[in-house]
Short mmCIF file of C-alpha atoms in Angstrom, two decimals:
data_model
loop_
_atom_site.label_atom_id
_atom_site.label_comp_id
_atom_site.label_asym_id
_atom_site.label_seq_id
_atom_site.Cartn_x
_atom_site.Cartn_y
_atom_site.Cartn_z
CA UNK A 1 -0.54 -13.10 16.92
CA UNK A 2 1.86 -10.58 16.70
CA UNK A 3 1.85 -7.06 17.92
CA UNK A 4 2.03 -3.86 15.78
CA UNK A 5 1.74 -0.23 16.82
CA UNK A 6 -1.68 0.98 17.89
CA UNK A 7 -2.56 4.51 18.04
CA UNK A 8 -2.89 6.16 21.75
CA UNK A 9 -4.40 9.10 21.77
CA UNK A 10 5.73 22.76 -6.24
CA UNK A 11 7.90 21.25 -8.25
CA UNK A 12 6.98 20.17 -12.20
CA UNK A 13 4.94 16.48 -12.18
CA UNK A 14 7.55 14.09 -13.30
CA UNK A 15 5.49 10.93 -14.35
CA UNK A 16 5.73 7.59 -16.76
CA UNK A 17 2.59 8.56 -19.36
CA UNK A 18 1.98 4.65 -19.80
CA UNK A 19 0.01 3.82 -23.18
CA UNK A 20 -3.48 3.94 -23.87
CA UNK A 21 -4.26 0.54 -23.60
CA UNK A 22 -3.42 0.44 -19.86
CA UNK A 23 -4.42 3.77 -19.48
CA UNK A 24 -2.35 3.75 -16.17
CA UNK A 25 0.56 5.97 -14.91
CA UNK A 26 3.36 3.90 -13.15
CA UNK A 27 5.36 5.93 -10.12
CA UNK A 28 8.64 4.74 -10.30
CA UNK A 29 12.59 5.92 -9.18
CA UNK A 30 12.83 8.06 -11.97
CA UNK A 31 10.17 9.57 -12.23
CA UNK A 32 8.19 9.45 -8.95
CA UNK A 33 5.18 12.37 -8.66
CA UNK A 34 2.35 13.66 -10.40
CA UNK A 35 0.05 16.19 -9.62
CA UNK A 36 -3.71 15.28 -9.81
CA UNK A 37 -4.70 18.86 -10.49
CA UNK A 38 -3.01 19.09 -13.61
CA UNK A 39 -4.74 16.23 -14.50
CA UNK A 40 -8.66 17.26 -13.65
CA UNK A 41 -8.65 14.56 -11.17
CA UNK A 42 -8.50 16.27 -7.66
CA UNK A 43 -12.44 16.09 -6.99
CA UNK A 44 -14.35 13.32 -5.96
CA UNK A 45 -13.57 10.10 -4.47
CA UNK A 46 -10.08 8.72 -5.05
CA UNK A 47 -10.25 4.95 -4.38
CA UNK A 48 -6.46 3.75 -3.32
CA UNK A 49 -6.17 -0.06 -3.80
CA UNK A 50 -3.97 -2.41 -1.97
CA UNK A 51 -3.55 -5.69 -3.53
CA UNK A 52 -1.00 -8.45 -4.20
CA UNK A 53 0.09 -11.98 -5.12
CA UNK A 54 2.70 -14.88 -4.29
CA UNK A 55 6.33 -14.12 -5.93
CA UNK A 56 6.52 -17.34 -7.89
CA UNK A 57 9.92 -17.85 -7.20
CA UNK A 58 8.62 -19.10 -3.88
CA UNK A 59 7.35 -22.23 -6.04
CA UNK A 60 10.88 -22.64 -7.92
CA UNK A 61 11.84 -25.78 -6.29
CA UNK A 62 8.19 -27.26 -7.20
CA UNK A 63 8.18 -26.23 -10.97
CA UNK A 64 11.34 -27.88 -11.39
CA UNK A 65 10.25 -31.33 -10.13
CA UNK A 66 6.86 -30.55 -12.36
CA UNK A 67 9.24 -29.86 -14.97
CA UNK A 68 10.61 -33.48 -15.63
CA UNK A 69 7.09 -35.07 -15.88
CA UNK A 70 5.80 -32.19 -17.87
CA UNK A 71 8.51 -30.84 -19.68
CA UNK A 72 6.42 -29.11 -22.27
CA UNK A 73 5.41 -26.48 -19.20
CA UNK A 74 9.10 -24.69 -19.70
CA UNK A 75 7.63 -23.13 -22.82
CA UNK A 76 4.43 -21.78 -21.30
CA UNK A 77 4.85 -18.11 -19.68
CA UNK A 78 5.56 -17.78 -15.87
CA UNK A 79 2.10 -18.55 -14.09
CA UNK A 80 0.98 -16.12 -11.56
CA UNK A 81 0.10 -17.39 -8.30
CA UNK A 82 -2.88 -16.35 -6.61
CA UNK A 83 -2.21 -15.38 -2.92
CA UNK A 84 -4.26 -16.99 0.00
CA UNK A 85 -3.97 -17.83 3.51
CA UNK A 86 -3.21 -21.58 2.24
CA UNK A 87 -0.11 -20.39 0.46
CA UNK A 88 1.16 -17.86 2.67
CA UNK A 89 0.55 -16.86 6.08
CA UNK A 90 1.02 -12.75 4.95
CA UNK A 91 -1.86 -10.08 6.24
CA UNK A 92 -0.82 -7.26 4.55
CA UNK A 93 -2.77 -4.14 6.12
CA UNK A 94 -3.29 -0.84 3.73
CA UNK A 95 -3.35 2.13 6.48
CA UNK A 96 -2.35 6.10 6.18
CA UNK A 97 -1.21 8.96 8.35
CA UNK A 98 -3.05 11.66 7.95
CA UNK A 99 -2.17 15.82 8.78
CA UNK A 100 -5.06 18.45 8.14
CA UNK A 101 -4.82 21.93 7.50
CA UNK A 102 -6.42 22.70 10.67
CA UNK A 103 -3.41 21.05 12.45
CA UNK A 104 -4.78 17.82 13.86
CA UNK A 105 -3.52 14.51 12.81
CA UNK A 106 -3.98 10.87 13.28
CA UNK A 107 -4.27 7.42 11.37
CA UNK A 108 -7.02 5.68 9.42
CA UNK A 109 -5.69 1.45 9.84
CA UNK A 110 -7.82 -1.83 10.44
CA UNK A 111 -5.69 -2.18 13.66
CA UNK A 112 -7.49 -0.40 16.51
CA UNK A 113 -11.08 -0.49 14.23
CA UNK A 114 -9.75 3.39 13.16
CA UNK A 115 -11.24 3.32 9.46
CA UNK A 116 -11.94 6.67 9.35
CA UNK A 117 -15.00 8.79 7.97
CA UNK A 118 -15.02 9.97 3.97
CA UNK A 119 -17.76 13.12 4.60
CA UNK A 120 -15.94 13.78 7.73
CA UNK A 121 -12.48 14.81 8.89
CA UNK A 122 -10.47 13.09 8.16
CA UNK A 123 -12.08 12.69 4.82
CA UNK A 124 -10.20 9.09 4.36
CA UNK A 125 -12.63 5.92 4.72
CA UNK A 126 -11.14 2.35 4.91
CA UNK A 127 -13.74 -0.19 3.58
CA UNK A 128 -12.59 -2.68 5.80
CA UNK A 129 -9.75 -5.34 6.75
CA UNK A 130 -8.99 -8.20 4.08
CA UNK A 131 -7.40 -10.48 6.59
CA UNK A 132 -7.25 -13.37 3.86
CA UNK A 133 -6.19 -11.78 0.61
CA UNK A 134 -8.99 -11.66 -1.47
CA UNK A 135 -8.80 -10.90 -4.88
CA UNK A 136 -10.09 -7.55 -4.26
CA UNK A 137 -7.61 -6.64 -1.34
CA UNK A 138 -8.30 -3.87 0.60
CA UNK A 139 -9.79 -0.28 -0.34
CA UNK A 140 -8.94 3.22 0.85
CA UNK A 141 -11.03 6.47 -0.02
CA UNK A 142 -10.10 9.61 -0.14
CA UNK A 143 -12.11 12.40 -0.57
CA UNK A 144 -11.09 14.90 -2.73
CA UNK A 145 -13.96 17.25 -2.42
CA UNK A 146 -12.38 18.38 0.86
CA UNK A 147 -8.77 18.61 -0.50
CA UNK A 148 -8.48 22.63 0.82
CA UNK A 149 -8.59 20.61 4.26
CA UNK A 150 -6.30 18.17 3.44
CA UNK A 151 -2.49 19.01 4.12
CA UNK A 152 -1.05 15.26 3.31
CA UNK A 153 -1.65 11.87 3.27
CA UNK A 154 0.77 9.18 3.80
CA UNK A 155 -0.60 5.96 2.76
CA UNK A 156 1.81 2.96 4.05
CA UNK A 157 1.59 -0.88 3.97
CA UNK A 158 2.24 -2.57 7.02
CA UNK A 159 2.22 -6.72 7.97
CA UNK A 160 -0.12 -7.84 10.47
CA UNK A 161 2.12 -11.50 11.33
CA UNK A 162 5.08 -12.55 13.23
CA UNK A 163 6.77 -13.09 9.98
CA UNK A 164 8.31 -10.38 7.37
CA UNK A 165 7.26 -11.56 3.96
CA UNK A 166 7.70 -8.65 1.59
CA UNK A 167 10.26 -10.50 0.12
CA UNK A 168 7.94 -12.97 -1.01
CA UNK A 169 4.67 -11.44 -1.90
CA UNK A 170 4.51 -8.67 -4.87
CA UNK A 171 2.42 -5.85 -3.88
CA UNK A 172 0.79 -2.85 -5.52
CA UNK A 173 -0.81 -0.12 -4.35
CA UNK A 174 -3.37 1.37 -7.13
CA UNK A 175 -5.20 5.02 -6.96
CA UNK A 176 -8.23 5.48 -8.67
CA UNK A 177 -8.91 9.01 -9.72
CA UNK A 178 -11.92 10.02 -10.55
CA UNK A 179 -10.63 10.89 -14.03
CA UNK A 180 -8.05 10.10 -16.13
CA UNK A 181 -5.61 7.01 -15.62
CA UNK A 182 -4.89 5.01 -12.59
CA UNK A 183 -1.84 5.65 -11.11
CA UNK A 184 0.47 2.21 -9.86
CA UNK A 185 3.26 2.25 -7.20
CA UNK A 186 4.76 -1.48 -7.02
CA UNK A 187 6.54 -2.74 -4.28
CA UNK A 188 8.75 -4.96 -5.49
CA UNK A 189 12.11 -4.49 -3.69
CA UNK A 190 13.63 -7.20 -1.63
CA UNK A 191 13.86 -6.27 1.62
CA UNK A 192 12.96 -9.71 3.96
CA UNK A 193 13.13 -8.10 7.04
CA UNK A 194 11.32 -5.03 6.39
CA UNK A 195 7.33 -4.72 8.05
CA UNK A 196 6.12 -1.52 7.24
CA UNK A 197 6.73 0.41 4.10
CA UNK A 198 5.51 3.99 2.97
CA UNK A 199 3.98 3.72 -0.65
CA UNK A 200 3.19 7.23 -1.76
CA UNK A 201 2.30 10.81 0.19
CA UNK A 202 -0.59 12.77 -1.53
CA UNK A 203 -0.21 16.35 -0.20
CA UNK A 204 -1.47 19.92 -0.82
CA UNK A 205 1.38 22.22 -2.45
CA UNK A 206 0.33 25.27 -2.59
CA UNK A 207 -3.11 24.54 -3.75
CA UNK A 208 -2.00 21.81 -6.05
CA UNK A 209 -2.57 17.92 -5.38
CA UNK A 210 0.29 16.23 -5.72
CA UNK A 211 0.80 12.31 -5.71
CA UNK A 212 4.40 11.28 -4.92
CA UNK A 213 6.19 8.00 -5.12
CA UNK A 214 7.87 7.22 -1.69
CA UNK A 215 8.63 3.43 -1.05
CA UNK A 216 10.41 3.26 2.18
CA UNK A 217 10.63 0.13 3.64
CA UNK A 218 11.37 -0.14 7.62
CA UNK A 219 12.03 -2.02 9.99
CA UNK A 220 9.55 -1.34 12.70
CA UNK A 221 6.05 -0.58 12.86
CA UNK A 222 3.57 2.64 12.13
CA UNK A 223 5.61 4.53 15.25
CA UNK A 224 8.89 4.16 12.82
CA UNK A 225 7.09 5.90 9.63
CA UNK A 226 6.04 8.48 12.45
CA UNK A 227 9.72 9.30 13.23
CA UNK A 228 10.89 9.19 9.59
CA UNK A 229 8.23 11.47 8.15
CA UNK A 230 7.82 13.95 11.31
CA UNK A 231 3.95 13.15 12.27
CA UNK A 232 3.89 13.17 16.26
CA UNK A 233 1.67 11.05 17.46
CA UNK A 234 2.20 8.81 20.43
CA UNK A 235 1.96 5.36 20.09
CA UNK A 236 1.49 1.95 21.55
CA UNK A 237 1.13 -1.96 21.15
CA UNK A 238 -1.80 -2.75 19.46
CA UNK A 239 -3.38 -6.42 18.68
CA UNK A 240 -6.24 -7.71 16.45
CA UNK A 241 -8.80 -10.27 17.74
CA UNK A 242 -8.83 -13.89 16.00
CA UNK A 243 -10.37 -14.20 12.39
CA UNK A 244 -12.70 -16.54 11.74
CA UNK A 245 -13.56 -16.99 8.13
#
């Protein structure tokens, strides 16, 4: 397997309303933040969701042979493919940088077993390490009951392989107030090469909770979002044992 890093040691909310049937606020170029204390939601648990699927232009080639036996499939909708380890060999890891008011500051990833505590500093649990892309992907908590120690929160996505892939998976990261809508950051610029990518910073402005749209893809590991958002730490190679399903 490959190798990724390991740890050693106010503006006005700008926002895309959605509509009441999705009930869901999407985080895009143009408008990229909103604050979660405008909206009542900057108390309890906020669940942060990585999940994502097979671009089906990977399967191009085999729709169009499909096509000539089955030509009636052109008028059916574009199918989405389900991701798996039989597909695609992708392990996209959910992970964030965290920074306290207190000063201290570290990472909550699967790599290392550093998952974090959510009645604890640094209030951010990670249920665990989908290594095979369930359907459920992986879940981050964050708890907001503690959000006076909180300074900011960089959640990032990261892949655990030898292989860049965002290019052919679409991802979404997902937060899960504890009221009012879910908020969506998608990840769906091409960038082949890239294996880490910063999704969205949550962080304390002035009192106010503020959820911003980053999507920064880079080159390198965790060490690189270090460097490119100012966190500090010191890091190192890190590996993950074998999975066995």
């Amino acid at each position: 397997m490959g190798f990724f890093d390991g740890l050693l040691g106010g503006r006005a909310a700008e926002f895309d309303s959605g509509s009441a049937a999705s009930n869901s606020i999407e985080l895009t170029k143009r408008h990229q933040q909103v604050s979660l204390t405008k909206q009542g939601a900057a108390t309890g648990n906020l669940r942060v969701n990585l999940s994502w699927r097979m671009r089906t232009s990977d399967f191009d080639s085999e729709q169009k042979t499909s096509l000539f036996r089955h030509p009636f499939k052109a008028l059916r909708p574009p199918e989405v493919i389900g991701h798996g380890q039989s597909m695609v060999n992708v392990d996209l890891d959910l992970g964030a940088l965290y920074e306290l008011t207190d000063g201290s500051k570290g990472v909550v990833q699967p790599l290392g077993g550093l998952l974090g505590d959510v009645n604890a500093p640094p209030y951010v649990k990670l249920s665990g390490d989908d290594r095979f892309g369930s359907a459920s992907g992986e879940t981050m908590y964050v708890n907001l009951d503690h959000r006076d120690d909180i300074k900011r929160l960089l959640v990032f996505v990261y892949i655990y392989d030898q292989t860049p892939a965002f290019d052919r998976t679409h991802a979404i990261v997902t937060l899960y107030p504890s009221n009012g809508p879910r908020i969506e950051i998608g990840l769906d610029e091409r960038h082949p090469q890239a294996r880490s990518c910063a999704v969205v910073m949550i962080e304390n402005v002035k009192g106010e909770l503020v959820v911003r749209r980053e999507v920064k893809f880079v080159y390198g590991f965790q060490g690189e979002l270090d460097r490119l958002y100012g966190w500090g730490l010191q890091w190192g190679r890190g590996y993950k044992a074998k999975a066995e399903r």
